[in-house]
PDB file of C-alpha atoms and ligand atoms in Angstrom:
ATOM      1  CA  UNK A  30     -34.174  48.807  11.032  1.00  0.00           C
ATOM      2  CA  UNK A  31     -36.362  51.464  11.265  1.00  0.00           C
ATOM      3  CA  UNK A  32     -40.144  51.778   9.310  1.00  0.00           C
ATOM      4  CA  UNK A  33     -40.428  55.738   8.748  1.00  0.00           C
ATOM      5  CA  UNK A  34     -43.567  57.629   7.074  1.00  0.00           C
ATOM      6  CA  UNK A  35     -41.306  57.813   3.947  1.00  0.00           C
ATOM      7  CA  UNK A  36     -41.026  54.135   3.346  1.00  0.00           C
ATOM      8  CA  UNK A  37     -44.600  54.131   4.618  1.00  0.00           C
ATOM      9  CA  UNK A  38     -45.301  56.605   1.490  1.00  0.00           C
ATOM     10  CA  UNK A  39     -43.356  54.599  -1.261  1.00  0.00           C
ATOM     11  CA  UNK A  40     -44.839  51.640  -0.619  1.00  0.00           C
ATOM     12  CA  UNK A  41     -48.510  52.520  -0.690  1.00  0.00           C
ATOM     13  CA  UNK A  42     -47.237  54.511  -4.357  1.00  0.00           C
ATOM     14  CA  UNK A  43     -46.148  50.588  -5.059  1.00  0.00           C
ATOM     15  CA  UNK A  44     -49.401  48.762  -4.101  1.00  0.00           C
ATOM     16  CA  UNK A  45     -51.190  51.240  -6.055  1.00  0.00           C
ATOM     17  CA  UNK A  46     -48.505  50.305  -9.189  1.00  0.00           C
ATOM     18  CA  UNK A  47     -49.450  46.582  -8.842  1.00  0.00           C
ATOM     19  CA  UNK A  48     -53.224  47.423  -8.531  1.00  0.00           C
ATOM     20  CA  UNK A  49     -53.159  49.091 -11.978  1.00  0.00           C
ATOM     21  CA  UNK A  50     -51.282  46.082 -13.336  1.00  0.00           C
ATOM     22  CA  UNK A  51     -54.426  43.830 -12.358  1.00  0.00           C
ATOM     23  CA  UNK A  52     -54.102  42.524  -8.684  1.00  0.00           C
ATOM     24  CA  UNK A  53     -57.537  42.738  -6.735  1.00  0.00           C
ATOM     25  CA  UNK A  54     -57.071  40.473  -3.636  1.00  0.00           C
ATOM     26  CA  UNK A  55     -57.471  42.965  -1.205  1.00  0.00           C
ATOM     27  CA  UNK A  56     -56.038  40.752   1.145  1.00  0.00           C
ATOM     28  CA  UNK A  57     -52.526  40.645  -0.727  1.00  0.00           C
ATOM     29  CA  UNK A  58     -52.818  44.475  -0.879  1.00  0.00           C
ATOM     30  CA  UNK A  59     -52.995  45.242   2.747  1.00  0.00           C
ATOM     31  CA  UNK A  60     -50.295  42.556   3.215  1.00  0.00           C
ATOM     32  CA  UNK A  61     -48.156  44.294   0.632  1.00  0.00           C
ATOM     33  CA  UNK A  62     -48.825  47.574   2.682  1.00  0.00           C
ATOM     34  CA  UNK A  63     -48.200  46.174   5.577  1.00  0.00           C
ATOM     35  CA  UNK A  64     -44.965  44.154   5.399  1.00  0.00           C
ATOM     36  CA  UNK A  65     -41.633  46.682   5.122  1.00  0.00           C
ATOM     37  CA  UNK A  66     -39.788  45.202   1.901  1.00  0.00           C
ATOM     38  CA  UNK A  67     -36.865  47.263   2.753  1.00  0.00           C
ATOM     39  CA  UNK A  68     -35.986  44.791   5.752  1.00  0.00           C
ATOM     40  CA  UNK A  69     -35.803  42.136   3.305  1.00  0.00           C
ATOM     41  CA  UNK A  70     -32.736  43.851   1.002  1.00  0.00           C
ATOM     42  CA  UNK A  71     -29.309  44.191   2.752  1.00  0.00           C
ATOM     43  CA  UNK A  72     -29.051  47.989   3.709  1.00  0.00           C
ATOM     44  CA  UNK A  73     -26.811  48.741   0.196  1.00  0.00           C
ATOM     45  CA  UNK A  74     -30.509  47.641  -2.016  1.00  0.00           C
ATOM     46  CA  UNK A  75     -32.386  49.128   0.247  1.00  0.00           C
ATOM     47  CA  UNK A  76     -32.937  52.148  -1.938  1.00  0.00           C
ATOM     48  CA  UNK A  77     -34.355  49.743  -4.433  1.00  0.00           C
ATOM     49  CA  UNK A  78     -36.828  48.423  -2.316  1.00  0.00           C
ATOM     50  CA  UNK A  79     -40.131  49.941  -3.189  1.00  0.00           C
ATOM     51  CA  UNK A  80     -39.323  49.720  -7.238  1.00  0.00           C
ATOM     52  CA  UNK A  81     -41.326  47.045  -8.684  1.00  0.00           C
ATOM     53  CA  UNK A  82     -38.075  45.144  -9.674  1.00  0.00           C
ATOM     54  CA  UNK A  83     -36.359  41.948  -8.369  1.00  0.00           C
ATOM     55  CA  UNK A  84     -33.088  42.865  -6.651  1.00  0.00           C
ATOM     56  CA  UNK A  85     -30.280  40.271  -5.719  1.00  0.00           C
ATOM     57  CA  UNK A  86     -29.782  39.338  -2.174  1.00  0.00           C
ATOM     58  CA  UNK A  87     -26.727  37.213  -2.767  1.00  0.00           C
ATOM     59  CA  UNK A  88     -25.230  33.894  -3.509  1.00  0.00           C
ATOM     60  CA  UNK A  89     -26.729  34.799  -7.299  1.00  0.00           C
ATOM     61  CA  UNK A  90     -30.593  34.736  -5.742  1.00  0.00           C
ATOM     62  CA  UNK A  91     -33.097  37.353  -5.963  1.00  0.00           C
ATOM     63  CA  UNK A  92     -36.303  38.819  -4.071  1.00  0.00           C
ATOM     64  CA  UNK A  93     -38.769  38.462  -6.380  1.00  0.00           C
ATOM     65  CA  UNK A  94     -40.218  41.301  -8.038  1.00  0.00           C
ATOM     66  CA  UNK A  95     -43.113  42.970  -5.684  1.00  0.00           C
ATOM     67  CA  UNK A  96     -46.197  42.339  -9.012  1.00  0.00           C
ATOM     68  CA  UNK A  97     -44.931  38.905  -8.921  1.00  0.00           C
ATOM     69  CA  UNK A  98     -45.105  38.154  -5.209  1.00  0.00           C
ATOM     70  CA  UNK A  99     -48.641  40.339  -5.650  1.00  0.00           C
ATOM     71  CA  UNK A 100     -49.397  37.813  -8.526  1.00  0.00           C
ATOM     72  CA  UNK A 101     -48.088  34.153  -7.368  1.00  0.00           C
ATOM     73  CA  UNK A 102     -50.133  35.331  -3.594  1.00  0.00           C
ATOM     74  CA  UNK A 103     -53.427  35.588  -5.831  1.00  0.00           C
ATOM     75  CA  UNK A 104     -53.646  32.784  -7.347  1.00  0.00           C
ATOM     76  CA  UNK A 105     -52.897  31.194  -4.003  1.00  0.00           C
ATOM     77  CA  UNK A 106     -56.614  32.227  -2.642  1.00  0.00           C
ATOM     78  CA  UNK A 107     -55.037  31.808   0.785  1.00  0.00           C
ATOM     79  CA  UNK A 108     -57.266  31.936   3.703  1.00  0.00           C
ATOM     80  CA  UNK A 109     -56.740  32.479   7.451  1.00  0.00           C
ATOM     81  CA  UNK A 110     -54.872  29.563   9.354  1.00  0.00           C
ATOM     82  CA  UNK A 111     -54.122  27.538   5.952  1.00  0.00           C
ATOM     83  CA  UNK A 112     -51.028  25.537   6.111  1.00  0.00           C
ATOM     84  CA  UNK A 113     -48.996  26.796   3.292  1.00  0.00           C
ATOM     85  CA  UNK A 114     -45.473  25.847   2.295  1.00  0.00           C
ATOM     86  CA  UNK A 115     -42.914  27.655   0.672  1.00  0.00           C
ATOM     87  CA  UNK A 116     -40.330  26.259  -1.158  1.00  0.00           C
ATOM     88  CA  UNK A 117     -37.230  28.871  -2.259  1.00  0.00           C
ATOM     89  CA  UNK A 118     -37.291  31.141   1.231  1.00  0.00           C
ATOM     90  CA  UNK A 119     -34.505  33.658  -0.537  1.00  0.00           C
ATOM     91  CA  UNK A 120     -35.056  36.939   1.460  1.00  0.00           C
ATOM     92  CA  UNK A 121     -38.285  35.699   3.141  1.00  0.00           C
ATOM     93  CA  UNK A 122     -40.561  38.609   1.813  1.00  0.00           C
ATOM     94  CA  UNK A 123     -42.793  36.147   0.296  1.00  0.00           C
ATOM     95  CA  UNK A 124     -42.989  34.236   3.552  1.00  0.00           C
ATOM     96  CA  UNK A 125     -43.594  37.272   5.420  1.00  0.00           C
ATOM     97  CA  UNK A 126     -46.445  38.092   3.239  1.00  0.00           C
ATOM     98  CA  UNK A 127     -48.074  35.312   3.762  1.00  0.00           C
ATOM     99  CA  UNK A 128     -47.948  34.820   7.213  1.00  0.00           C
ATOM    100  CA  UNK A 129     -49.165  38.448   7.560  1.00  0.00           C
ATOM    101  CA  UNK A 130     -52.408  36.926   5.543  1.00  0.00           C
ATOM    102  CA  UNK A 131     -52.784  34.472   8.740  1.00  0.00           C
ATOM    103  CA  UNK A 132     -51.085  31.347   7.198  1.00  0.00           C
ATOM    104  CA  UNK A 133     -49.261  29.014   8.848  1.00  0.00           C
ATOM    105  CA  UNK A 134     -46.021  28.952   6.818  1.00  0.00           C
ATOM    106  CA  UNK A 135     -43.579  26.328   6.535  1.00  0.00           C
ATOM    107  CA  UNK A 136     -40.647  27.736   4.474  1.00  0.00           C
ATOM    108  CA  UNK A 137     -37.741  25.607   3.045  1.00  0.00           C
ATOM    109  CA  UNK A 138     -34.119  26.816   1.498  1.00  0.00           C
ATOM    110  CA  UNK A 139     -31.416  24.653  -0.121  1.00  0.00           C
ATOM    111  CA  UNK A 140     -28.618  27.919   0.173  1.00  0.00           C
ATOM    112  CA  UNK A 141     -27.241  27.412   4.574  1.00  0.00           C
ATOM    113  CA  UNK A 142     -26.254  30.865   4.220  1.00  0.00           C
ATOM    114  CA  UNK A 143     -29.465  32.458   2.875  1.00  0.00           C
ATOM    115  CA  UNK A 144     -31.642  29.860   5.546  1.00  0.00           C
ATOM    116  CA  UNK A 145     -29.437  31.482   8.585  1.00  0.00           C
ATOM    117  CA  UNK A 146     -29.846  35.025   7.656  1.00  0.00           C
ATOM    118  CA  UNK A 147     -33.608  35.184   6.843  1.00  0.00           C
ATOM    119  CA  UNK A 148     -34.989  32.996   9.603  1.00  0.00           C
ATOM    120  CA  UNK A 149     -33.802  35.657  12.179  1.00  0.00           C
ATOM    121  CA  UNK A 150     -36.142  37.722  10.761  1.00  0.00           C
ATOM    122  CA  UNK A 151     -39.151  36.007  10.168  1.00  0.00           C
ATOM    123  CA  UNK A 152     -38.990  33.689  13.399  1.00  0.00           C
ATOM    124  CA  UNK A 153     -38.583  37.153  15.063  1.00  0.00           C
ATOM    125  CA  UNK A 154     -43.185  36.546  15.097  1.00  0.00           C
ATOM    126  CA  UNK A 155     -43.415  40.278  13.535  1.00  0.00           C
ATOM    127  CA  UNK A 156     -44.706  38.725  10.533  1.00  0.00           C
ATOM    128  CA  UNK A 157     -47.165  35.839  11.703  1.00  0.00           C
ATOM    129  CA  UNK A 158     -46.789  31.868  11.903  1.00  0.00           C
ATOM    130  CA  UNK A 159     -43.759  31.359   9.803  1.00  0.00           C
ATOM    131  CA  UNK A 160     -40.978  28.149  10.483  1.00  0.00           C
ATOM    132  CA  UNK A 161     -37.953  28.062   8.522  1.00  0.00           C
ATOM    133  CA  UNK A 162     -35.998  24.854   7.549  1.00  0.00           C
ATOM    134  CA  UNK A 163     -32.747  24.135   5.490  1.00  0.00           C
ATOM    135  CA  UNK A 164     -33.651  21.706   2.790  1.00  0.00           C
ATOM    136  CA  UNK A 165     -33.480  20.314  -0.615  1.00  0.00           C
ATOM    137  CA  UNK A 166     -37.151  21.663  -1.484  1.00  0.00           C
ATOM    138  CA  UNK A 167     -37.345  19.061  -4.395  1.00  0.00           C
ATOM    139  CA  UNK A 168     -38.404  16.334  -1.381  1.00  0.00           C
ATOM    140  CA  UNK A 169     -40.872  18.905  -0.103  1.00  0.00           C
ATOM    141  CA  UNK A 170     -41.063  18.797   4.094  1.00  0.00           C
ATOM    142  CA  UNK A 171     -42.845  15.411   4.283  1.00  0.00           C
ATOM    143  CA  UNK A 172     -43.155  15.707   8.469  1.00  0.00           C
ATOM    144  CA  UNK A 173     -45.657  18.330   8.126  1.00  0.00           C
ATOM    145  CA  UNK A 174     -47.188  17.621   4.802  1.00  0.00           C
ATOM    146  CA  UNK A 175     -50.555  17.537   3.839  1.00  0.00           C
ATOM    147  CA  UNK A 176     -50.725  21.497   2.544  1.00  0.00           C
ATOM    148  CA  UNK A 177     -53.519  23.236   1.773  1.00  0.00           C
ATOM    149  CA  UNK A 178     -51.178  25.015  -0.561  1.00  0.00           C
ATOM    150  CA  UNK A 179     -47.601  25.209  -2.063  1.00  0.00           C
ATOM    151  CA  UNK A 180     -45.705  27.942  -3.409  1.00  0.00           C
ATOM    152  CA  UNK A 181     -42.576  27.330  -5.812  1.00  0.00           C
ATOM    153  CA  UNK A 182     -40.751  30.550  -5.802  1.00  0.00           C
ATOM    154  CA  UNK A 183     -37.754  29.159  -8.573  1.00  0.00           C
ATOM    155  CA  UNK A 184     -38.265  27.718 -11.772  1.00  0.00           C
ATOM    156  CA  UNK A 185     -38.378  24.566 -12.106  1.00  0.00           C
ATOM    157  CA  UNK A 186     -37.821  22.304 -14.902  1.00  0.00           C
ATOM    158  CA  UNK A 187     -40.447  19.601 -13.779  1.00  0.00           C
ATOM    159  CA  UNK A 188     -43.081  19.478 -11.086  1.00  0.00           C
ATOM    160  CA  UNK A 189     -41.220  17.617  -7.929  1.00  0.00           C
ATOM    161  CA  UNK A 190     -43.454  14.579  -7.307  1.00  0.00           C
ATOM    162  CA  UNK A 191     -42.839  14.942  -3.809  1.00  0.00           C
ATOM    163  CA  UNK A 192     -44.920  18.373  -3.672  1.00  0.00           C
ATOM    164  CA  UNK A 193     -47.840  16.929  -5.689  1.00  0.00           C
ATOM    165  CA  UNK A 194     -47.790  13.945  -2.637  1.00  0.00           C
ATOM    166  CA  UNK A 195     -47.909  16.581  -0.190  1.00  0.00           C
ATOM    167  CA  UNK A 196     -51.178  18.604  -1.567  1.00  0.00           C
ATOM    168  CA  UNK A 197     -54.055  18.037   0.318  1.00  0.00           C
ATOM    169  CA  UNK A 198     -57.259  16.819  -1.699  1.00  0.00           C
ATOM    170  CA  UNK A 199     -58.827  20.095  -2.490  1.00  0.00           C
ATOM    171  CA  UNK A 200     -55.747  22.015  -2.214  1.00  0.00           C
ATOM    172  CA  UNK A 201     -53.539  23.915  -4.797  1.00  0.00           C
ATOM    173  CA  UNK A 202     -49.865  24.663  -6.249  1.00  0.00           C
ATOM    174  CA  UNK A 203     -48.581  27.491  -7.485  1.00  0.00           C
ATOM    175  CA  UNK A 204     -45.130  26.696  -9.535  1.00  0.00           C
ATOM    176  CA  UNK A 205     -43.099  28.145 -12.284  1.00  0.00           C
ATOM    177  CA  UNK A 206     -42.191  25.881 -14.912  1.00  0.00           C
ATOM    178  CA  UNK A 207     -39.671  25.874 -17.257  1.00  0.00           C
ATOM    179  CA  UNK A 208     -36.047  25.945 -17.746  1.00  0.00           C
ATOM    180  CA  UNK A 209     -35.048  29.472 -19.742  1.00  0.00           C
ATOM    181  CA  UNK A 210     -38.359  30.966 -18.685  1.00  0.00           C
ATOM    182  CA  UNK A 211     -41.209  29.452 -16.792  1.00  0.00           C
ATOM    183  CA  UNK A 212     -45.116  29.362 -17.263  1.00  0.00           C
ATOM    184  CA  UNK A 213     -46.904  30.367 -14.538  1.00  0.00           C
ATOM    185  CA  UNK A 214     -49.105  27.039 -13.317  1.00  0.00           C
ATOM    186  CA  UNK A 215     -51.367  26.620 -10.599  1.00  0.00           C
ATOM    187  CA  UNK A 216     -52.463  23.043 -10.404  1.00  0.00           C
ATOM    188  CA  UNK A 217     -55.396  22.040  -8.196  1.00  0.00           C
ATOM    189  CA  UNK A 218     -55.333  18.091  -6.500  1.00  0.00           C
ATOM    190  CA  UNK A 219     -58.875  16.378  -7.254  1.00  0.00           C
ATOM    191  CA  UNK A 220     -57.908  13.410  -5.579  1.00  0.00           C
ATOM    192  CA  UNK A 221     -55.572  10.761  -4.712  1.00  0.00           C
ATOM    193  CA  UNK A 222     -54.005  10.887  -7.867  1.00  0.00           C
ATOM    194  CA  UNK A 223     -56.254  13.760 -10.475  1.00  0.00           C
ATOM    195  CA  UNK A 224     -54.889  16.856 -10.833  1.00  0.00           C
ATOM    196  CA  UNK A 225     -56.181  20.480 -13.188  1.00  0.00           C
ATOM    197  CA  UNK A 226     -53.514  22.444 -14.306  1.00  0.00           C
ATOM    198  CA  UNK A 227     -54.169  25.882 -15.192  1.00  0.00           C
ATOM    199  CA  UNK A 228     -51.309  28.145 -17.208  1.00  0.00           C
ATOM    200  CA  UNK A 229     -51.198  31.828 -15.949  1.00  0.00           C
ATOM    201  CA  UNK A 230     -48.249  33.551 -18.347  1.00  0.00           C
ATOM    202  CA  UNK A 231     -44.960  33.668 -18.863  1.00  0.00           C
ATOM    203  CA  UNK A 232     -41.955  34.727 -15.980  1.00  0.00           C
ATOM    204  CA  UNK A 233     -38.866  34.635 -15.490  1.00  0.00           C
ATOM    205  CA  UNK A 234     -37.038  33.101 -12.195  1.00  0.00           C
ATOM    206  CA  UNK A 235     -33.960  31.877 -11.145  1.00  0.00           C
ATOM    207  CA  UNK A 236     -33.302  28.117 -11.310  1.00  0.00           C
ATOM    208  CA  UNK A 237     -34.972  25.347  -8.855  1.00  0.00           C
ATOM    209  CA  UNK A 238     -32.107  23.437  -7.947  1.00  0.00           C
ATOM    210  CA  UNK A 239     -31.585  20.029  -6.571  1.00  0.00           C
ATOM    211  CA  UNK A 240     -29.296  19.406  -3.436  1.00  0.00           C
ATOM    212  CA  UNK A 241     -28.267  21.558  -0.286  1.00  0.00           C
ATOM    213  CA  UNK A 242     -25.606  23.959  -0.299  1.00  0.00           C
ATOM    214  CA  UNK A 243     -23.080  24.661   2.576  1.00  0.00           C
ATOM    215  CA  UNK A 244     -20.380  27.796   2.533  1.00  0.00           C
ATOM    216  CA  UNK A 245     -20.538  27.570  -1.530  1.00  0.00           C
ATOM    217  CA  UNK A 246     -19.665  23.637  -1.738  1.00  0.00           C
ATOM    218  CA  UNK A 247     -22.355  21.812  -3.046  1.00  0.00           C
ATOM    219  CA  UNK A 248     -24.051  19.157  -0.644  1.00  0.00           C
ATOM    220  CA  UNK A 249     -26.299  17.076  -2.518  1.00  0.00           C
TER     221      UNK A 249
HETATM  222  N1  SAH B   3     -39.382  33.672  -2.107  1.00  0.00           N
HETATM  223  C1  SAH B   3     -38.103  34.366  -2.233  1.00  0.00           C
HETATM  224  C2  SAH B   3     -37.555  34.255  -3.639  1.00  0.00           C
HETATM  225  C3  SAH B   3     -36.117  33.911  -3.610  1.00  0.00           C
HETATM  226  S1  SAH B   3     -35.392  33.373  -5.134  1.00  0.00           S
HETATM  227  C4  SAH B   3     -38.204  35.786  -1.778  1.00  0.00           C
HETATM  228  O1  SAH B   3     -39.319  36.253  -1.498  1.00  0.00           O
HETATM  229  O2  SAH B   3     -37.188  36.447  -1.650  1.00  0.00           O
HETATM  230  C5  SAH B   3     -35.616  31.623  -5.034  1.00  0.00           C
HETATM  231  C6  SAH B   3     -34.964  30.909  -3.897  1.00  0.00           C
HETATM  232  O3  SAH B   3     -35.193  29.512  -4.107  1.00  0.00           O
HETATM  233  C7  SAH B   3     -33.447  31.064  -3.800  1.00  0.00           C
HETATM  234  O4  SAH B   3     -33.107  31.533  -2.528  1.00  0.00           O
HETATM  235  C8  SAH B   3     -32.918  29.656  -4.057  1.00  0.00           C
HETATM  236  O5  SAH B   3     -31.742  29.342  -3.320  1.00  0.00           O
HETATM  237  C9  SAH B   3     -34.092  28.806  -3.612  1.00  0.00           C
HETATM  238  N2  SAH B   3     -34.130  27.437  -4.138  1.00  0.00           N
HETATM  239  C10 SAH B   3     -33.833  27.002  -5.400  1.00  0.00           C
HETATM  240  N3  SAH B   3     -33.966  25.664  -5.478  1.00  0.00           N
HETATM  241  C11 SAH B   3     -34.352  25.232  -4.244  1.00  0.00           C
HETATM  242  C12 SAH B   3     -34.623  23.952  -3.668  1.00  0.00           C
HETATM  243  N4  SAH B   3     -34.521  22.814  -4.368  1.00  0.00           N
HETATM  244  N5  SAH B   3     -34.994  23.897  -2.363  1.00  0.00           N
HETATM  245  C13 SAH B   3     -35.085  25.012  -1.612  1.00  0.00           C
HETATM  246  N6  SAH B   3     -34.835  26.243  -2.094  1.00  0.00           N
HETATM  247  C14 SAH B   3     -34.474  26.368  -3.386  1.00  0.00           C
END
């Protein structure tokens, strides 16, 4: 796929979109300007791709909307060589954001067919340090756990205890919550076993969902 001036064009008209709607980490800017969503939506979205809208990518999943990748990436505070895991890969435009940002990125994705598709692409190393895994997210990736941060990118009914296990002291989660809609959280681990939770305003995702699932047959 190609990058031409044109999508160049749109998508610094889009960063300046999310700018007006509040975002001020410059370093999620550049990374928005940087990354080309359009190789993230199959070539018949593609269109679509520099709208700030969420567009489906299949199997009933979406790519989140750009102001809430923009948003989610800010709280994050994410610094150069942080280990950061992502649970909900989808399209892998998230992932690819933050691995332009210099993050190590450990990415996780209960849908096989979704996992296949999107780890060509972002194990391609255009887009940074990024490793892609097939997995019930709910049970976190334990084998490279502690995180300096998490990133929930479906909404979840409950926080997984699993992810709160897999913080590092000091470090903090970003997650959806709630079943309909979901309150933005970011909660921040004190210690062993104290954590502050901050709410950041309302969303709307699709569901976090417990079990693998292979060729449409559920795999739990
Ligand atoms: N970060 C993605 C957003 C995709 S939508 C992007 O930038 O495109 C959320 C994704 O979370 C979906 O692909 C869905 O299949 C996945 N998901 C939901 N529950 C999950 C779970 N328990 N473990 C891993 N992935 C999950």
């Amino acid at each position: 796929m190609e990058d031409t001036y044109r999508h160049k064009g749109l998508r610094q008209k889009l960063i300046k979109a999310i700018r007006r709607k509040g975002i001020t980490d410059e370093n999620v800017l550049s990374a928005m300007e940087a990354v080309p969503r359009h190789f993230f939506l199959d070539s018949a979205f593609a269109h679509l791709a520099y709208k700030d809208q969420a567009v489906g990518i299949g199997g009933g999943q979406t790519i989140s909307q750009p102001y809430t990748v923009a948003f989610q990436t800010q709280l994050l505070e994410i610094k150069k060589r942080m280990r950061v895991l992502e649970i909900g890969t989808g399209s892998g435009y998230q992932a690819a954001i933050l691995g332009t940002m210099g993050a190590r990125v450990f990415t996780v994705e209960r849908i096989e067919e979704l996992y296949l598709k999107t780890k060509k692409i972002l194990e391609s190393g255009d887009f940074g340090n990024i490793r892609c895994y097939f997995r019930d997210g709910t049970k976190g990736l334990k084998e490279f756990a502690p995180y300096d941060r998490i990133i929930v990118t479906a909404g979840a009914g409950e926080v997984p205890e699993a992810l709160l296990e897999q913080l590092k002291i000091g470090g903090m989660m970003v997650i959806p919550v709630g079943v309909e809609t979901q309150v933005m959280k970011r909660i921040i681990k004190k210690s062993e076993n104290e954590y502050a939770e901050e709410d950041w305003g309302g969303f709307r995702f699709v569901p976090f969902l417990k079990g693998k699932e292979r060729g449409g047959r559920g795999d739990a």
